[in-house]
C-alpha atoms as a PDB file:
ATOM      1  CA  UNK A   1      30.450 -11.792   1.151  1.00  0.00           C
ATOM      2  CA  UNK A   2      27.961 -12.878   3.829  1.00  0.00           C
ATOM      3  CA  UNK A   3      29.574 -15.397   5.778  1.00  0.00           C
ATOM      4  CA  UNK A   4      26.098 -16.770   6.680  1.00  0.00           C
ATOM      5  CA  UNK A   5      24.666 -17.070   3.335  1.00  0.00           C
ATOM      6  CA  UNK A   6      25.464 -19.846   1.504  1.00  0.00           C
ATOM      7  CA  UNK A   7      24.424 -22.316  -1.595  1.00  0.00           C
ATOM      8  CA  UNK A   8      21.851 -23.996   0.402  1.00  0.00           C
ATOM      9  CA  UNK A   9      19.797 -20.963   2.146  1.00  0.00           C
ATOM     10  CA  UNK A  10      20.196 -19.312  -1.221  1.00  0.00           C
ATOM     11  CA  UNK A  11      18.374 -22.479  -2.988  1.00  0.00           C
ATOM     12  CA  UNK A  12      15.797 -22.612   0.191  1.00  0.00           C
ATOM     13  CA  UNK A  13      15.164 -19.069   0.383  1.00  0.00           C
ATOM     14  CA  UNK A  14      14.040 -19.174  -3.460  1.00  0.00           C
ATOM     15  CA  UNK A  15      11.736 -21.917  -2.749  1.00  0.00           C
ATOM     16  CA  UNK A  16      10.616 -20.063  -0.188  1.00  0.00           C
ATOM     17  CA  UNK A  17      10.093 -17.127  -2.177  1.00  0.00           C
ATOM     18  CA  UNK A  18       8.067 -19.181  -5.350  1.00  0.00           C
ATOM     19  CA  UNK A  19       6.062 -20.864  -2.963  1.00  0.00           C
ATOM     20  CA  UNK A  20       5.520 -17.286  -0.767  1.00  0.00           C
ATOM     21  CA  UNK A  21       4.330 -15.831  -4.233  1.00  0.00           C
ATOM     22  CA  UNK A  22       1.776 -18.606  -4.907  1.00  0.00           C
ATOM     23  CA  UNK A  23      -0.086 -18.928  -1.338  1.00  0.00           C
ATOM     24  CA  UNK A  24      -0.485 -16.960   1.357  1.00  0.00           C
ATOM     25  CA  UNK A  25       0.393 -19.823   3.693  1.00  0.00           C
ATOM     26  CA  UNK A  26       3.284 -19.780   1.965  1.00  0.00           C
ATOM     27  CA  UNK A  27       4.471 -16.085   2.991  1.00  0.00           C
ATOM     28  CA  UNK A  28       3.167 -16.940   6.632  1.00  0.00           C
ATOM     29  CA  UNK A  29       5.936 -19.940   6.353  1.00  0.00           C
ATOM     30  CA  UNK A  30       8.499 -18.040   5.007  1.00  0.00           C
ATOM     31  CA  UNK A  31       8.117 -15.134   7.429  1.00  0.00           C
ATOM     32  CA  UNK A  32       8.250 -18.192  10.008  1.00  0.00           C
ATOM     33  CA  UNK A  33      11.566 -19.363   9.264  1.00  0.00           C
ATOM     34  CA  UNK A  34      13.024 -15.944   9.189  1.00  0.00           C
ATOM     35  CA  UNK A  35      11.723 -15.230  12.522  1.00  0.00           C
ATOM     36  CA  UNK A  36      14.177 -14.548  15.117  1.00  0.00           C
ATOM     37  CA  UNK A  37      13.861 -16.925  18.493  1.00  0.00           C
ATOM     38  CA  UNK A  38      11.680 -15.663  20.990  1.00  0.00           C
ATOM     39  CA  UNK A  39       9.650 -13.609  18.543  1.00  0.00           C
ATOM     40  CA  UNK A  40       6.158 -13.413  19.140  1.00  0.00           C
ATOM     41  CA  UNK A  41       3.096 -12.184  17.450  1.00  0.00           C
ATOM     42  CA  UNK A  42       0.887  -9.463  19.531  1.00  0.00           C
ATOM     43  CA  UNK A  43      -2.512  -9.296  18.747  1.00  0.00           C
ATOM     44  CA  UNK A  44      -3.452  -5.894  18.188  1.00  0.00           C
ATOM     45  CA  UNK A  45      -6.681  -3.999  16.492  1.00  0.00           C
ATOM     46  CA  UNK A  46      -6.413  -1.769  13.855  1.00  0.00           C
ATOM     47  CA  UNK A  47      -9.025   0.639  12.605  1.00  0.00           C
ATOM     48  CA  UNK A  48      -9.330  -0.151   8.809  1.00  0.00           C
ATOM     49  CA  UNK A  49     -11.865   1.438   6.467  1.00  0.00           C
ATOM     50  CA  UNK A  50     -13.586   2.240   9.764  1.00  0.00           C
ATOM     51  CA  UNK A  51     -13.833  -0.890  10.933  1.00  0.00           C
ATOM     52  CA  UNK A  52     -11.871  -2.611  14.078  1.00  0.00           C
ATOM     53  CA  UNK A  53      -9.794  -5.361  12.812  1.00  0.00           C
ATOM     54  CA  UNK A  54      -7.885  -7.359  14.922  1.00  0.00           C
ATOM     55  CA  UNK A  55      -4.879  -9.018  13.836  1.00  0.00           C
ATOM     56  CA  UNK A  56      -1.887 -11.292  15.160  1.00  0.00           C
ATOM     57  CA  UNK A  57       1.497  -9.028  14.178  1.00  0.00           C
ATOM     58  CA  UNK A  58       4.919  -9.536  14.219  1.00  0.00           C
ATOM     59  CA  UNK A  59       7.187  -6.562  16.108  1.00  0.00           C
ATOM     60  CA  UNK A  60       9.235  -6.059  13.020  1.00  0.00           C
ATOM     61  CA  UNK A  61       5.606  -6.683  10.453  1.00  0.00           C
ATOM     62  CA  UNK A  62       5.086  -3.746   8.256  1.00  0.00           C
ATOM     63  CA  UNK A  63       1.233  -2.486   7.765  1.00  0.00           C
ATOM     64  CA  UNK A  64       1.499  -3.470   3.835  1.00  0.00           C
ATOM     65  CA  UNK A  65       2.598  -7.116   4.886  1.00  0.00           C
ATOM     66  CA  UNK A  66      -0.262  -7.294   7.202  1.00  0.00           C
ATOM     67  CA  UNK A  67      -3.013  -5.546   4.858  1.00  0.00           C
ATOM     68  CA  UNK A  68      -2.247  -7.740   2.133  1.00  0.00           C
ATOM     69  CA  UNK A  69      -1.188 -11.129   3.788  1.00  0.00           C
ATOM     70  CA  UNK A  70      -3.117 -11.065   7.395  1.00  0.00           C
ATOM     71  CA  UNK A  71      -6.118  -9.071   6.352  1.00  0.00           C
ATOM     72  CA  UNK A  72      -6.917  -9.673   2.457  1.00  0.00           C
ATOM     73  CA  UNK A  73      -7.107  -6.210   1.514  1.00  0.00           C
ATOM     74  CA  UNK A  74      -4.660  -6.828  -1.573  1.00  0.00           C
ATOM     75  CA  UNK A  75      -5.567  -3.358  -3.161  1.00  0.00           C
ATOM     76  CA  UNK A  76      -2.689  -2.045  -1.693  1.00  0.00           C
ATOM     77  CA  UNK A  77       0.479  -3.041  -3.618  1.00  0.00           C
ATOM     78  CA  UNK A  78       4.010  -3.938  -2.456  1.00  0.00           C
ATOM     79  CA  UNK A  79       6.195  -2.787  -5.415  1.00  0.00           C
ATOM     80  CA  UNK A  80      10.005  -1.504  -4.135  1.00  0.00           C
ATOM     81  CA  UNK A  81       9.149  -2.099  -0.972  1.00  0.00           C
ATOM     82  CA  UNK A  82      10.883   0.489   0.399  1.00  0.00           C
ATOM     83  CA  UNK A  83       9.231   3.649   0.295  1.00  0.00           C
ATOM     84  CA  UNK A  84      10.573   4.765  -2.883  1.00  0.00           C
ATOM     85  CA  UNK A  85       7.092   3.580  -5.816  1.00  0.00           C
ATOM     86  CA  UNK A  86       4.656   4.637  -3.550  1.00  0.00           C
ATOM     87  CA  UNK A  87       2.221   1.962  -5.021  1.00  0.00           C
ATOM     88  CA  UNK A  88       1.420   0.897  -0.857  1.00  0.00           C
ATOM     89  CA  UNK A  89      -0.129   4.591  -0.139  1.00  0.00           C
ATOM     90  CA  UNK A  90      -2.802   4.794   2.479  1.00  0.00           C
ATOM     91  CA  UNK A  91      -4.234   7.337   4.046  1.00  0.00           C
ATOM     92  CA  UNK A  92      -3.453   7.525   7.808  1.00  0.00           C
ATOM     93  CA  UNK A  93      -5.543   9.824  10.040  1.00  0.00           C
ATOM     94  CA  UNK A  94      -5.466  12.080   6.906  1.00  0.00           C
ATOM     95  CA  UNK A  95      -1.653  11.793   5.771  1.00  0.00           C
ATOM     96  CA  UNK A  96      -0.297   9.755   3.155  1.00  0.00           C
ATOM     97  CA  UNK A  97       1.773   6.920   3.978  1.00  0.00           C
ATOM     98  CA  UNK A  98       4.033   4.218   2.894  1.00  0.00           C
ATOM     99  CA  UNK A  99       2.989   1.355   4.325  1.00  0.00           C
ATOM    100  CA  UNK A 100       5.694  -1.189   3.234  1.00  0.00           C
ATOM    101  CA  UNK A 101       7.455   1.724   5.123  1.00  0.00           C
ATOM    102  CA  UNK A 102       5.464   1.702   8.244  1.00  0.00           C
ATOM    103  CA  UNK A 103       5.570  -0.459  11.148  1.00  0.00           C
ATOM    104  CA  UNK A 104       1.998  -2.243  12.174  1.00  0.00           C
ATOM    105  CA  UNK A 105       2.478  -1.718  15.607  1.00  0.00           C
ATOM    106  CA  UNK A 106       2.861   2.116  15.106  1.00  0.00           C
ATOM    107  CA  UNK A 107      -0.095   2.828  13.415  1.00  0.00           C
ATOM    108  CA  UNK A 108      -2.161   2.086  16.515  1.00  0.00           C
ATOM    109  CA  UNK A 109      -6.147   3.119  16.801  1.00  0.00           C
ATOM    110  CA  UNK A 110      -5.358   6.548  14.321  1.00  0.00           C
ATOM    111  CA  UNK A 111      -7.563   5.833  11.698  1.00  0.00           C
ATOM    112  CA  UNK A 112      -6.498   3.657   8.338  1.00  0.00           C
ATOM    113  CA  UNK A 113      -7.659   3.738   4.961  1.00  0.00           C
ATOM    114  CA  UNK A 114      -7.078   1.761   2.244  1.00  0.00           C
ATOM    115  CA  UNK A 115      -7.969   2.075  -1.721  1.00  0.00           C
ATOM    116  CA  UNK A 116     -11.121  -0.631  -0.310  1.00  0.00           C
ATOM    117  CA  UNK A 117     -11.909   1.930   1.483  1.00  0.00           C
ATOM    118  CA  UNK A 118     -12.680   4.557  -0.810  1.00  0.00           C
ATOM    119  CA  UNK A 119     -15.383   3.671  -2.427  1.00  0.00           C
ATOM    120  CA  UNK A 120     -18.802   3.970  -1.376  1.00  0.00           C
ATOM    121  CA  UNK A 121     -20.702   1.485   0.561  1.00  0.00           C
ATOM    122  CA  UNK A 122     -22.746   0.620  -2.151  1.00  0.00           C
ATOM    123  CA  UNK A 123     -20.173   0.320  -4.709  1.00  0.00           C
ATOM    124  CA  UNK A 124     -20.254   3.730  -6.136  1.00  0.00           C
ATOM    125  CA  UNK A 125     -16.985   4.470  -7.232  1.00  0.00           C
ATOM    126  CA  UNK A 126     -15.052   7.719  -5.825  1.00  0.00           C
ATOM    127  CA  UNK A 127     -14.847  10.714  -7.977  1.00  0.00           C
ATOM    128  CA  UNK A 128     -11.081  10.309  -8.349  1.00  0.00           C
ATOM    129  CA  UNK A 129     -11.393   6.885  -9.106  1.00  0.00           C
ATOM    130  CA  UNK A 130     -14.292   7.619 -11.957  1.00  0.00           C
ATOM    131  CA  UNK A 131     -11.800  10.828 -12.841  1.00  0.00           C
ATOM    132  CA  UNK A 132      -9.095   8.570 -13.803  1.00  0.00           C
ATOM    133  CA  UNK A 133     -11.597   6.162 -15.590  1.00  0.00           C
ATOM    134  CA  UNK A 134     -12.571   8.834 -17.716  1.00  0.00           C
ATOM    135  CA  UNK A 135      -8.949  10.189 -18.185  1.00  0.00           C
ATOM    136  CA  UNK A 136      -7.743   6.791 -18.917  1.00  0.00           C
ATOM    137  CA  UNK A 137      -5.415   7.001 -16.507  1.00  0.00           C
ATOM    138  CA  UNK A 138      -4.225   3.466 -15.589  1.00  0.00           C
ATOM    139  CA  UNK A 139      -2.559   1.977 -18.347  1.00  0.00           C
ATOM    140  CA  UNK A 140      -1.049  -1.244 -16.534  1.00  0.00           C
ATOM    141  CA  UNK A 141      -2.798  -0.448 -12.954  1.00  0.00           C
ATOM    142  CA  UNK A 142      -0.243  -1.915 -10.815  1.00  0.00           C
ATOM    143  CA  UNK A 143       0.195   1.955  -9.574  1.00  0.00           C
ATOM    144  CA  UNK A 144      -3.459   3.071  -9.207  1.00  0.00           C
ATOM    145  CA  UNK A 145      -3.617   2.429  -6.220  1.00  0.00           C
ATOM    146  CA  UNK A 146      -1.487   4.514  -4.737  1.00  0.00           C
ATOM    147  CA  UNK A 147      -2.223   7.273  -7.009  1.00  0.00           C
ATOM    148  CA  UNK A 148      -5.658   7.351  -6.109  1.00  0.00           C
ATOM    149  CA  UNK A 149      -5.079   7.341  -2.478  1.00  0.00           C
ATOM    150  CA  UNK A 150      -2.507  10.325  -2.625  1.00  0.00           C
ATOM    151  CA  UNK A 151      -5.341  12.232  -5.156  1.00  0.00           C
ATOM    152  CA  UNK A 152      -7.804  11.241  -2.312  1.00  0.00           C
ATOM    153  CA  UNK A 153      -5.988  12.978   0.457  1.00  0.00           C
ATOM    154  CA  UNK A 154      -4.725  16.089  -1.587  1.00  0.00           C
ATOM    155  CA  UNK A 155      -8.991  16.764  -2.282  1.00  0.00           C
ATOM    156  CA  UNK A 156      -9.847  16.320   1.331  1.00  0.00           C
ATOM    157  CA  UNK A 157      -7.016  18.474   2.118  1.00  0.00           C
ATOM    158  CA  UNK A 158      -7.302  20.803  -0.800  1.00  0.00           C
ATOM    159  CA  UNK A 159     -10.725  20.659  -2.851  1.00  0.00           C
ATOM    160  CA  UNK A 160      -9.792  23.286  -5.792  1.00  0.00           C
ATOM    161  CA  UNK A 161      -5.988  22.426  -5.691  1.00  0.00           C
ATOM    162  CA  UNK A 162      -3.868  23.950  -8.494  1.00  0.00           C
ATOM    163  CA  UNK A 163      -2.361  21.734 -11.727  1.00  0.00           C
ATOM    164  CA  UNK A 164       1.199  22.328  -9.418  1.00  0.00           C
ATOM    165  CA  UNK A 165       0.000  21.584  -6.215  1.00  0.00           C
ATOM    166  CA  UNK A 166      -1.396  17.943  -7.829  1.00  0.00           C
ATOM    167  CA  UNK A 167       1.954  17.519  -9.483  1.00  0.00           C
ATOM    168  CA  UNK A 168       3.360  17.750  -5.887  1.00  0.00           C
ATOM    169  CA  UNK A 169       1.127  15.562  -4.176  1.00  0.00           C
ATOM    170  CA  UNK A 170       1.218  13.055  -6.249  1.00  0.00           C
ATOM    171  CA  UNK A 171       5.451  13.295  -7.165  1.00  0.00           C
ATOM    172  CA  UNK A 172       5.541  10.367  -4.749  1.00  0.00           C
ATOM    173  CA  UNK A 173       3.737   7.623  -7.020  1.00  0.00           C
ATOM    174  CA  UNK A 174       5.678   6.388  -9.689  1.00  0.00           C
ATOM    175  CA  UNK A 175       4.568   5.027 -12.580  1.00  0.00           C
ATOM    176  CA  UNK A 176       6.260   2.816 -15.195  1.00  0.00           C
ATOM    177  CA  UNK A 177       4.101   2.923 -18.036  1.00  0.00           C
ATOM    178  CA  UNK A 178       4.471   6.860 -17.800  1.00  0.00           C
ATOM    179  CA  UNK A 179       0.862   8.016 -17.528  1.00  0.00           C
ATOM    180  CA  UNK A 180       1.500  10.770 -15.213  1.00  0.00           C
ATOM    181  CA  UNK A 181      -0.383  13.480 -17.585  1.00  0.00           C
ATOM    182  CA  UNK A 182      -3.567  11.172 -17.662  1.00  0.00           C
ATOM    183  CA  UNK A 183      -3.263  10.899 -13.456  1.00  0.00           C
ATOM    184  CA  UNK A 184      -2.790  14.552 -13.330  1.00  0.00           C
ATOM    185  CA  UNK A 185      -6.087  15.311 -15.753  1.00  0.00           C
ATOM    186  CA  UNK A 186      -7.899  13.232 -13.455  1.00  0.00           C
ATOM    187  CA  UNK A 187      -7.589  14.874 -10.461  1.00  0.00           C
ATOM    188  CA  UNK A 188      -8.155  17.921 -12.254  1.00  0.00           C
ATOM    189  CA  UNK A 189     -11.158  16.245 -13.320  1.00  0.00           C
ATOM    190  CA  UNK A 190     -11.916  15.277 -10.045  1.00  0.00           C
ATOM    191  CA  UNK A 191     -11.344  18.783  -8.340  1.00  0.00           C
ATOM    192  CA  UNK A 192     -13.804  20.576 -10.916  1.00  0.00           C
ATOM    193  CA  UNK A 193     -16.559  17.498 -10.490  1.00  0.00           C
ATOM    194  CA  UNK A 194     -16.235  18.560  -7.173  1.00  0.00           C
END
């Protein structure tokens, strides 16, 4: 057992946690207890959707924490939270990435993109996003995310990819309602809409 863990930081750190979940103040207070003396934030710009954001981080912050909690975008979602759901994809300079996996401070000035960022400027959805529309492929949506951003990179990679090659670039999104037929026929979808 954890010598320093006891009754009372169990009972705090669920407070903690229920208020964390409600507010986003709340997280930043959490975070604030946890944070080891002499820790500071660094304000560093990122370039998101590209656009230059610039953002207070902690050393130890990872780039889901700070997309959803520091920036707003709260497309990407934190489910495992360590790199195992792959529901906090993004695209970085091209590659798919975990960001509740990835450090802030590492991803630098490469270039970031989030599901926000996939859409058109005016609103007009992405082909893989209308794909999967059309496919009904989210069933609970709590994945989407993630799968679209993996699809996303695979077509600028790959534009005519095969029905193998989409199984293998997306085999790092899981999803729990089991719709992985429905994300696969989209990007098929997607590939042939060109």
């Amino acid at each position: 057992m954890n010598p320093r863990l006891s009754r009372r930081r169990f009972i705090k750190a669920v407070i903690a946690s229920s208020a964390a979940a409600a507010t986003n103040a709340g997280v930043h207070a959490a975070m604030a207890q946890n944070r080891p003396q002499g820790t500071v934030e660094r304000l560093i710009s990122l370039n998101v959707n590209g656009k230059t954001r610039r953002v207070d981080v902690m050393p130890q912050e990872t780039l889901a924490y700070t997309l959803r909690y520091k920036l707003g975008l709260t497309g990407t979602k934190i489910g495992c939270n360590r790199g195992e759901c792959g529901a906090c994809t993004v695209i970085i300079d091209g590659v798919t990435n975990y960001s509740c996996s990835t450090l802030t401070h590492s991803v630098g000035s490469r270039q970031l993109q989030t599901i926000e960022g996939v859409a058109g400027a005016d609103g007009t959805l992405h082909p893989v996003q209308q794909a999967f529309i059309q496919e009904l492929a989210p069933q609970c949506g709590f994945c989407t995310p993630g799968q679209v951003m993996s699809a996303v990179a695979l077509l600028n990679e790959n534009p005519h990819p095969s029905r193998e090659e989409v199984r293998q670039a997306l085999s790092g999104n899981l999803c729990r309602c089991g719709a992985y037929d429905n994300y696969l026929n989209g990007v098929m979808r997607a590939a042939e809409n060109g």
